[in-house]
């Protein structure tokens, strides 16, 4: 059962949901940008420069969160995003490597 913020537990992260989230080019871009950051780095959701409205951006981050790819935390009046790198790597070994080397 997802936690109060909508993050699924490690054993609830499903490959189909992860792949569906990554199928969107903007969400893939977010994950790829988070992958080049040091482990544990949090980024403000607006820092990705997505060319969409605030509501659409929120939707994309919700999909990533509910798929289990990112963790979002509230910092004052902002939401920060962090890649769940170790969770994804332990659940689906090699997936993030494949995402990192995927052609454009």
PDB file of C-alpha atoms in Angstrom:
ATOM      1  CA  UNK A   1       0.000   0.000   0.000  1.00  0.00           C
ATOM      2  CA  UNK A   2       1.419   3.405  -0.946  1.00  0.00           C
ATOM      3  CA  UNK A   3       2.417   5.728   1.883  1.00  0.00           C
ATOM      4  CA  UNK A   4       0.530   8.939   2.696  1.00  0.00           C
ATOM      5  CA  UNK A   5       2.340  10.801  -0.100  1.00  0.00           C
ATOM      6  CA  UNK A   6       1.608   8.145  -2.730  1.00  0.00           C
ATOM      7  CA  UNK A   7       4.992   6.406  -2.818  1.00  0.00           C
ATOM      8  CA  UNK A   8       4.661   2.653  -3.315  1.00  0.00           C
ATOM      9  CA  UNK A   9       6.648   0.317  -1.091  1.00  0.00           C
ATOM     10  CA  UNK A  10       9.588  -1.416  -2.742  1.00  0.00           C
ATOM     11  CA  UNK A  11       7.697  -4.689  -3.259  1.00  0.00           C
ATOM     12  CA  UNK A  12       4.773  -2.786  -4.814  1.00  0.00           C
ATOM     13  CA  UNK A  13       6.814  -1.201  -7.610  1.00  0.00           C
ATOM     14  CA  UNK A  14       5.648  -2.900 -10.805  1.00  0.00           C
ATOM     15  CA  UNK A  15       7.688  -3.094 -13.998  1.00  0.00           C
ATOM     16  CA  UNK A  16       4.670  -2.282 -16.171  1.00  0.00           C
ATOM     17  CA  UNK A  17       4.053   0.963 -14.244  1.00  0.00           C
ATOM     18  CA  UNK A  18       7.726   1.921 -14.393  1.00  0.00           C
ATOM     19  CA  UNK A  19       7.919   1.295 -18.138  1.00  0.00           C
ATOM     20  CA  UNK A  20       4.664   3.170 -18.742  1.00  0.00           C
ATOM     21  CA  UNK A  21       6.010   6.158 -16.809  1.00  0.00           C
ATOM     22  CA  UNK A  22       9.271   6.077 -18.763  1.00  0.00           C
ATOM     23  CA  UNK A  23       7.435   5.847 -22.093  1.00  0.00           C
ATOM     24  CA  UNK A  24       6.661   9.562 -21.984  1.00  0.00           C
ATOM     25  CA  UNK A  25       9.590  11.637 -23.305  1.00  0.00           C
ATOM     26  CA  UNK A  26       9.253  14.357 -20.644  1.00  0.00           C
ATOM     27  CA  UNK A  27       9.160  11.868 -17.778  1.00  0.00           C
ATOM     28  CA  UNK A  28      12.109  10.002 -19.282  1.00  0.00           C
ATOM     29  CA  UNK A  29      13.982  13.313 -19.426  1.00  0.00           C
ATOM     30  CA  UNK A  30      13.284  13.964 -15.728  1.00  0.00           C
ATOM     31  CA  UNK A  31      14.599  10.533 -14.755  1.00  0.00           C
ATOM     32  CA  UNK A  32      17.675  10.906 -16.950  1.00  0.00           C
ATOM     33  CA  UNK A  33      18.435  14.302 -15.405  1.00  0.00           C
ATOM     34  CA  UNK A  34      18.061  12.864 -11.910  1.00  0.00           C
ATOM     35  CA  UNK A  35      20.361   9.980 -12.838  1.00  0.00           C
ATOM     36  CA  UNK A  36      23.324  12.284 -13.456  1.00  0.00           C
ATOM     37  CA  UNK A  37      22.934  13.837 -10.006  1.00  0.00           C
ATOM     38  CA  UNK A  38      24.685  12.389  -6.973  1.00  0.00           C
ATOM     39  CA  UNK A  39      22.678   9.810  -5.070  1.00  0.00           C
ATOM     40  CA  UNK A  40      20.207  11.488  -2.720  1.00  0.00           C
ATOM     41  CA  UNK A  41      20.168  14.874  -4.467  1.00  0.00           C
ATOM     42  CA  UNK A  42      16.772  16.566  -4.450  1.00  0.00           C
ATOM     43  CA  UNK A  43      15.687  18.924  -7.211  1.00  0.00           C
ATOM     44  CA  UNK A  44      12.830  21.382  -7.316  1.00  0.00           C
ATOM     45  CA  UNK A  45      10.243  20.252  -9.833  1.00  0.00           C
ATOM     46  CA  UNK A  46      10.491  23.530 -11.757  1.00  0.00           C
ATOM     47  CA  UNK A  47      14.267  23.102 -12.172  1.00  0.00           C
ATOM     48  CA  UNK A  48      13.806  20.590 -14.993  1.00  0.00           C
ATOM     49  CA  UNK A  49      12.550  23.259 -17.391  1.00  0.00           C
ATOM     50  CA  UNK A  50       9.694  21.183 -18.763  1.00  0.00           C
ATOM     51  CA  UNK A  51       7.803  23.145 -21.465  1.00  0.00           C
ATOM     52  CA  UNK A  52       4.376  22.441 -19.943  1.00  0.00           C
ATOM     53  CA  UNK A  53       1.889  24.119 -17.629  1.00  0.00           C
ATOM     54  CA  UNK A  54       2.131  23.729 -13.860  1.00  0.00           C
ATOM     55  CA  UNK A  55      -0.794  21.295 -13.775  1.00  0.00           C
ATOM     56  CA  UNK A  56       0.726  19.135 -16.511  1.00  0.00           C
ATOM     57  CA  UNK A  57       4.094  19.182 -14.739  1.00  0.00           C
ATOM     58  CA  UNK A  58       2.360  18.082 -11.529  1.00  0.00           C
ATOM     59  CA  UNK A  59       0.695  15.240 -13.422  1.00  0.00           C
ATOM     60  CA  UNK A  60       4.028  14.012 -14.809  1.00  0.00           C
ATOM     61  CA  UNK A  61       5.617  14.013 -11.355  1.00  0.00           C
ATOM     62  CA  UNK A  62       2.591  12.204  -9.909  1.00  0.00           C
ATOM     63  CA  UNK A  63       2.983   9.451 -12.522  1.00  0.00           C
ATOM     64  CA  UNK A  64       6.699   9.119 -11.715  1.00  0.00           C
ATOM     65  CA  UNK A  65       5.959   9.067  -7.969  1.00  0.00           C
ATOM     66  CA  UNK A  66       3.160   6.510  -8.192  1.00  0.00           C
ATOM     67  CA  UNK A  67       5.284   4.291 -10.439  1.00  0.00           C
ATOM     68  CA  UNK A  68       7.955   4.318  -7.746  1.00  0.00           C
ATOM     69  CA  UNK A  69      10.653   6.051  -9.789  1.00  0.00           C
ATOM     70  CA  UNK A  70      10.919   9.168  -7.645  1.00  0.00           C
ATOM     71  CA  UNK A  71      10.323  10.231  -4.110  1.00  0.00           C
ATOM     72  CA  UNK A  72       8.832  13.660  -3.541  1.00  0.00           C
ATOM     73  CA  UNK A  73       9.201  15.573  -0.308  1.00  0.00           C
ATOM     74  CA  UNK A  74       7.690  18.865   0.758  1.00  0.00           C
ATOM     75  CA  UNK A  75      10.191  21.588   1.619  1.00  0.00           C
ATOM     76  CA  UNK A  76       8.152  24.552   2.795  1.00  0.00           C
ATOM     77  CA  UNK A  77       5.919  25.543  -0.086  1.00  0.00           C
ATOM     78  CA  UNK A  78       7.931  23.514  -2.621  1.00  0.00           C
ATOM     79  CA  UNK A  79       8.106  19.886  -3.640  1.00  0.00           C
ATOM     80  CA  UNK A  80      11.466  18.347  -4.270  1.00  0.00           C
ATOM     81  CA  UNK A  81      12.078  15.235  -6.367  1.00  0.00           C
ATOM     82  CA  UNK A  82      14.667  12.548  -5.754  1.00  0.00           C
ATOM     83  CA  UNK A  83      15.360   9.438  -7.825  1.00  0.00           C
ATOM     84  CA  UNK A  84      14.704   6.188  -5.962  1.00  0.00           C
ATOM     85  CA  UNK A  85      17.912   4.843  -7.450  1.00  0.00           C
ATOM     86  CA  UNK A  86      18.681   2.067  -4.954  1.00  0.00           C
ATOM     87  CA  UNK A  87      15.054   0.896  -4.863  1.00  0.00           C
ATOM     88  CA  UNK A  88      14.813   0.676  -8.661  1.00  0.00           C
ATOM     89  CA  UNK A  89      18.214  -0.968  -8.944  1.00  0.00           C
ATOM     90  CA  UNK A  90      17.362  -3.606  -6.329  1.00  0.00           C
ATOM     91  CA  UNK A  91      13.906  -4.266  -7.819  1.00  0.00           C
ATOM     92  CA  UNK A  92      14.952  -4.214 -11.501  1.00  0.00           C
ATOM     93  CA  UNK A  93      18.746  -4.618 -11.779  1.00  0.00           C
ATOM     94  CA  UNK A  94      20.165  -2.948 -14.876  1.00  0.00           C
ATOM     95  CA  UNK A  95      17.041  -0.969 -15.764  1.00  0.00           C
ATOM     96  CA  UNK A  96      18.546   2.413 -14.932  1.00  0.00           C
ATOM     97  CA  UNK A  97      21.689   1.542 -16.890  1.00  0.00           C
ATOM     98  CA  UNK A  98      19.481   0.814 -19.897  1.00  0.00           C
ATOM     99  CA  UNK A  99      17.629   4.100 -19.408  1.00  0.00           C
ATOM    100  CA  UNK A 100      20.918   6.002 -19.161  1.00  0.00           C
ATOM    101  CA  UNK A 101      22.209   4.590 -22.423  1.00  0.00           C
ATOM    102  CA  UNK A 102      18.935   4.733 -24.342  1.00  0.00           C
ATOM    103  CA  UNK A 103      19.218   6.555 -27.672  1.00  0.00           C
ATOM    104  CA  UNK A 104      17.243   9.777 -28.090  1.00  0.00           C
TER     105      UNK A 104
END
